[in-house]
Short mmCIF file of N, CA and C in Angstrom, two decimals:
data_model
loop_
_atom_site.label_atom_id
_atom_site.label_comp_id
_atom_site.label_asym_id
_atom_site.label_seq_id
_atom_site.Cartn_x
_atom_site.Cartn_y
_atom_site.Cartn_z
N UNK A 22 -23.12 17.99 -43.53
CA UNK A 22 -24.54 18.14 -43.78
C UNK A 22 -24.75 19.27 -44.78
N UNK A 23 -25.59 18.99 -45.72
CA UNK A 23 -25.91 20.00 -46.71
C UNK A 23 -27.19 20.73 -46.29
N UNK A 24 -27.22 22.01 -46.52
CA UNK A 24 -28.42 22.78 -46.20
C UNK A 24 -29.40 22.79 -47.36
N UNK A 25 -29.13 21.99 -48.41
CA UNK A 25 -29.99 21.96 -49.58
C UNK A 25 -31.01 20.84 -49.52
N UNK A 26 -31.32 20.38 -48.31
CA UNK A 26 -32.37 19.38 -48.15
C UNK A 26 -33.12 19.65 -46.85
N UNK A 27 -34.26 19.01 -46.71
CA UNK A 27 -35.06 19.20 -45.50
C UNK A 27 -34.35 18.58 -44.30
N UNK A 28 -34.47 19.24 -43.16
CA UNK A 28 -33.90 18.72 -41.92
C UNK A 28 -34.81 17.65 -41.34
N UNK A 29 -34.31 16.97 -40.35
CA UNK A 29 -35.07 15.94 -39.64
C UNK A 29 -36.32 16.55 -39.03
N UNK A 30 -37.43 15.81 -39.04
CA UNK A 30 -38.64 16.33 -38.39
C UNK A 30 -38.47 16.50 -36.88
N UNK A 31 -37.44 15.90 -36.29
CA UNK A 31 -37.18 16.06 -34.85
C UNK A 31 -36.73 17.48 -34.52
N UNK A 32 -36.20 18.20 -35.50
CA UNK A 32 -35.77 19.58 -35.29
C UNK A 32 -36.99 20.49 -35.28
N UNK A 33 -37.16 21.22 -34.19
CA UNK A 33 -38.35 22.07 -34.03
C UNK A 33 -38.08 23.55 -34.26
N UNK A 34 -36.84 24.01 -34.02
CA UNK A 34 -36.57 25.44 -34.09
C UNK A 34 -35.06 25.68 -34.12
N UNK A 35 -34.67 26.73 -34.83
CA UNK A 35 -33.27 27.19 -34.83
C UNK A 35 -33.28 28.65 -34.39
N UNK A 36 -32.41 28.99 -33.43
CA UNK A 36 -32.25 30.39 -33.00
C UNK A 36 -30.80 30.79 -33.17
N UNK A 37 -30.59 31.88 -33.90
CA UNK A 37 -29.24 32.39 -34.13
C UNK A 37 -29.13 33.73 -33.43
N UNK A 38 -28.11 33.87 -32.58
CA UNK A 38 -27.87 35.11 -31.87
C UNK A 38 -26.52 35.67 -32.31
N UNK A 39 -26.45 36.99 -32.50
CA UNK A 39 -25.19 37.62 -32.86
C UNK A 39 -25.29 39.13 -32.64
N UNK A 40 -24.15 39.79 -32.77
CA UNK A 40 -24.08 41.24 -32.66
C UNK A 40 -24.10 41.82 -34.08
N UNK A 41 -24.78 42.95 -34.25
CA UNK A 41 -24.88 43.56 -35.59
C UNK A 41 -23.56 44.13 -36.07
N UNK A 42 -22.67 44.52 -35.16
CA UNK A 42 -21.47 45.26 -35.56
C UNK A 42 -20.16 44.62 -35.15
N UNK A 43 -20.15 43.73 -34.18
CA UNK A 43 -18.90 43.18 -33.65
C UNK A 43 -18.18 42.33 -34.68
N UNK A 44 -16.86 42.50 -34.80
CA UNK A 44 -16.09 41.67 -35.72
C UNK A 44 -16.17 40.18 -35.38
N UNK A 45 -16.39 39.85 -34.10
CA UNK A 45 -16.48 38.45 -33.69
C UNK A 45 -17.72 37.76 -34.29
N UNK A 46 -18.72 38.54 -34.67
CA UNK A 46 -19.95 37.98 -35.24
C UNK A 46 -19.98 38.05 -36.78
N UNK A 47 -18.91 38.50 -37.39
CA UNK A 47 -18.90 38.69 -38.86
C UNK A 47 -19.19 37.39 -39.61
N UNK A 48 -18.58 36.30 -39.20
CA UNK A 48 -18.81 35.01 -39.86
C UNK A 48 -20.24 34.55 -39.72
N UNK A 49 -20.82 34.80 -38.58
CA UNK A 49 -22.22 34.42 -38.34
C UNK A 49 -23.15 35.25 -39.21
N UNK A 50 -22.89 36.55 -39.31
CA UNK A 50 -23.72 37.41 -40.17
C UNK A 50 -23.61 36.97 -41.63
N UNK A 51 -22.42 36.62 -42.07
CA UNK A 51 -22.24 36.16 -43.45
C UNK A 51 -22.97 34.83 -43.68
N UNK A 52 -22.92 33.94 -42.70
CA UNK A 52 -23.65 32.68 -42.78
C UNK A 52 -25.15 32.94 -42.94
N UNK A 53 -25.69 33.87 -42.17
CA UNK A 53 -27.11 34.20 -42.25
C UNK A 53 -27.46 34.69 -43.65
N UNK A 54 -26.65 35.60 -44.18
CA UNK A 54 -26.92 36.17 -45.50
C UNK A 54 -26.88 35.09 -46.59
N UNK A 55 -25.93 34.17 -46.49
CA UNK A 55 -25.76 33.19 -47.56
C UNK A 55 -26.62 31.93 -47.40
N UNK A 56 -26.89 31.50 -46.18
CA UNK A 56 -27.57 30.21 -45.99
C UNK A 56 -29.03 30.30 -45.56
N UNK A 57 -29.43 31.40 -44.96
CA UNK A 57 -30.83 31.51 -44.51
C UNK A 57 -31.82 31.26 -45.66
N UNK A 58 -31.66 31.89 -46.83
CA UNK A 58 -32.63 31.64 -47.90
C UNK A 58 -32.70 30.17 -48.31
N UNK A 59 -31.57 29.49 -48.32
CA UNK A 59 -31.53 28.08 -48.71
C UNK A 59 -32.23 27.23 -47.65
N UNK A 60 -31.94 27.52 -46.38
CA UNK A 60 -32.57 26.76 -45.29
C UNK A 60 -34.09 26.92 -45.35
N UNK A 61 -34.57 28.15 -45.51
CA UNK A 61 -36.02 28.39 -45.56
C UNK A 61 -36.66 27.81 -46.81
N UNK A 62 -35.93 27.78 -47.90
CA UNK A 62 -36.47 27.21 -49.13
C UNK A 62 -36.78 25.72 -48.94
N UNK A 63 -35.91 25.02 -48.25
CA UNK A 63 -36.07 23.58 -48.07
C UNK A 63 -36.80 23.20 -46.78
N UNK A 64 -36.99 24.16 -45.89
CA UNK A 64 -37.67 23.92 -44.61
C UNK A 64 -38.62 25.09 -44.32
N UNK A 65 -39.64 25.28 -45.17
CA UNK A 65 -40.46 26.48 -45.04
C UNK A 65 -41.25 26.59 -43.74
N UNK A 66 -41.54 25.48 -43.09
CA UNK A 66 -42.34 25.52 -41.86
C UNK A 66 -41.48 25.53 -40.60
N UNK A 67 -40.17 25.45 -40.74
CA UNK A 67 -39.28 25.44 -39.58
C UNK A 67 -39.03 26.87 -39.11
N UNK A 68 -39.31 27.16 -37.84
CA UNK A 68 -39.00 28.50 -37.33
C UNK A 68 -37.48 28.71 -37.23
N UNK A 69 -36.98 29.73 -37.91
CA UNK A 69 -35.57 30.12 -37.83
C UNK A 69 -35.56 31.56 -37.34
N UNK A 70 -35.18 31.74 -36.08
CA UNK A 70 -35.21 33.07 -35.48
C UNK A 70 -33.80 33.64 -35.42
N UNK A 71 -33.68 34.88 -35.84
CA UNK A 71 -32.40 35.57 -35.83
C UNK A 71 -32.52 36.74 -34.86
N UNK A 72 -31.67 36.75 -33.86
CA UNK A 72 -31.70 37.80 -32.85
C UNK A 72 -30.37 38.54 -32.88
N UNK A 73 -30.42 39.82 -33.22
CA UNK A 73 -29.23 40.65 -33.21
C UNK A 73 -29.34 41.64 -32.06
N UNK A 74 -28.31 41.69 -31.25
CA UNK A 74 -28.29 42.62 -30.13
C UNK A 74 -26.84 43.03 -29.86
N UNK A 75 -26.65 44.28 -29.57
CA UNK A 75 -25.32 44.81 -29.33
C UNK A 75 -24.62 44.06 -28.20
N UNK A 76 -23.41 43.59 -28.48
CA UNK A 76 -22.61 42.92 -27.48
C UNK A 76 -22.93 41.45 -27.26
N UNK A 77 -23.87 40.92 -28.00
CA UNK A 77 -24.26 39.52 -27.84
C UNK A 77 -23.22 38.60 -28.49
N UNK A 78 -22.75 37.60 -27.77
CA UNK A 78 -21.83 36.65 -28.39
C UNK A 78 -22.56 35.81 -29.44
N UNK A 79 -21.88 35.50 -30.53
CA UNK A 79 -22.49 34.72 -31.60
C UNK A 79 -22.63 33.26 -31.17
N UNK A 80 -23.84 32.75 -31.32
CA UNK A 80 -24.10 31.35 -31.02
C UNK A 80 -25.40 30.93 -31.68
N UNK A 81 -25.60 29.63 -31.79
CA UNK A 81 -26.82 29.10 -32.39
C UNK A 81 -27.37 28.02 -31.46
N UNK A 82 -28.70 28.05 -31.32
CA UNK A 82 -29.42 27.07 -30.51
C UNK A 82 -30.31 26.25 -31.43
N UNK A 83 -30.43 24.98 -31.13
CA UNK A 83 -31.37 24.11 -31.85
C UNK A 83 -32.27 23.46 -30.81
N UNK A 84 -33.57 23.52 -31.06
CA UNK A 84 -34.53 22.85 -30.17
C UNK A 84 -35.09 21.65 -30.92
N UNK A 85 -35.03 20.51 -30.27
CA UNK A 85 -35.48 19.25 -30.87
C UNK A 85 -36.76 18.79 -30.18
N UNK A 86 -37.33 17.71 -30.67
CA UNK A 86 -38.54 17.18 -30.06
C UNK A 86 -38.28 16.83 -28.60
N UNK A 87 -39.35 16.80 -27.84
CA UNK A 87 -39.33 16.55 -26.40
C UNK A 87 -38.57 17.62 -25.61
N UNK A 88 -38.44 18.81 -26.21
CA UNK A 88 -37.86 19.94 -25.50
C UNK A 88 -36.35 19.95 -25.35
N UNK A 89 -35.65 19.01 -25.97
CA UNK A 89 -34.19 18.98 -25.84
C UNK A 89 -33.58 20.13 -26.63
N UNK A 90 -32.66 20.85 -26.00
CA UNK A 90 -31.97 21.96 -26.67
C UNK A 90 -30.47 21.73 -26.64
N UNK A 91 -29.81 22.22 -27.69
CA UNK A 91 -28.35 22.17 -27.76
C UNK A 91 -27.90 23.49 -28.39
N UNK A 92 -26.66 23.88 -28.10
CA UNK A 92 -26.15 25.11 -28.71
C UNK A 92 -24.64 25.00 -28.92
N UNK A 93 -24.14 25.85 -29.81
CA UNK A 93 -22.70 25.97 -30.05
C UNK A 93 -22.34 27.45 -30.10
N UNK A 94 -21.13 27.75 -29.66
CA UNK A 94 -20.60 29.11 -29.71
C UNK A 94 -19.99 29.36 -31.09
N UNK A 95 -20.23 30.56 -31.64
CA UNK A 95 -19.77 30.87 -33.00
C UNK A 95 -18.86 32.09 -33.06
N UNK A 96 -18.51 32.67 -31.92
CA UNK A 96 -17.66 33.87 -31.91
C UNK A 96 -16.33 33.61 -32.62
N UNK A 97 -15.91 34.59 -33.42
CA UNK A 97 -14.61 34.59 -34.10
C UNK A 97 -14.43 33.45 -35.09
N UNK A 98 -15.51 32.95 -35.66
CA UNK A 98 -15.41 31.90 -36.68
C UNK A 98 -15.71 32.49 -38.05
N UNK A 99 -15.11 31.91 -39.08
CA UNK A 99 -15.42 32.32 -40.45
C UNK A 99 -16.79 31.75 -40.83
N UNK A 100 -17.34 32.22 -41.95
CA UNK A 100 -18.65 31.74 -42.39
C UNK A 100 -18.62 30.24 -42.65
N UNK A 101 -17.54 29.72 -43.21
CA UNK A 101 -17.46 28.28 -43.48
C UNK A 101 -17.34 27.49 -42.18
N UNK A 102 -16.64 28.03 -41.19
CA UNK A 102 -16.55 27.37 -39.89
C UNK A 102 -17.91 27.39 -39.19
N UNK A 103 -18.63 28.50 -39.32
CA UNK A 103 -19.98 28.60 -38.75
C UNK A 103 -20.87 27.54 -39.38
N UNK A 104 -20.79 27.41 -40.70
CA UNK A 104 -21.59 26.40 -41.41
C UNK A 104 -21.30 25.00 -40.89
N UNK A 105 -20.02 24.69 -40.68
CA UNK A 105 -19.63 23.37 -40.17
C UNK A 105 -20.16 23.15 -38.75
N UNK A 106 -20.07 24.16 -37.90
CA UNK A 106 -20.56 24.04 -36.52
C UNK A 106 -22.09 23.87 -36.49
N UNK A 107 -22.79 24.62 -37.32
CA UNK A 107 -24.25 24.51 -37.37
C UNK A 107 -24.65 23.12 -37.89
N UNK A 108 -23.97 22.65 -38.91
CA UNK A 108 -24.25 21.32 -39.45
C UNK A 108 -24.01 20.26 -38.38
N UNK A 109 -22.94 20.41 -37.62
CA UNK A 109 -22.64 19.48 -36.53
C UNK A 109 -23.75 19.51 -35.48
N UNK A 110 -24.19 20.71 -35.12
CA UNK A 110 -25.25 20.86 -34.12
C UNK A 110 -26.55 20.22 -34.59
N UNK A 111 -26.93 20.48 -35.83
CA UNK A 111 -28.21 19.96 -36.34
C UNK A 111 -28.17 18.46 -36.57
N UNK A 112 -26.97 17.92 -36.70
CA UNK A 112 -26.84 16.48 -36.85
C UNK A 112 -26.87 15.74 -35.53
N UNK A 113 -26.82 16.50 -34.41
CA UNK A 113 -26.78 15.85 -33.09
C UNK A 113 -28.13 15.35 -32.65
#
């Protein structure tokens, strides 16, 4: 999945959780820096929430229509692996 196009209207919200300093969250932080502007450019009305908290394991949640939620763990993944996992999650 490419982040250079609008997501499905069934996707209601994306929440990204990670630690500001932990090495396990480094790939997730890099993903945020590189892909967040692109995602918002193509999906300006989609809420994308980023929550950083000390000791929080890196993971991403997606909320779809009818309240269905799914998530994937992102700890210890590179930025490209994070991108692949997020794409997989959003395609579900």
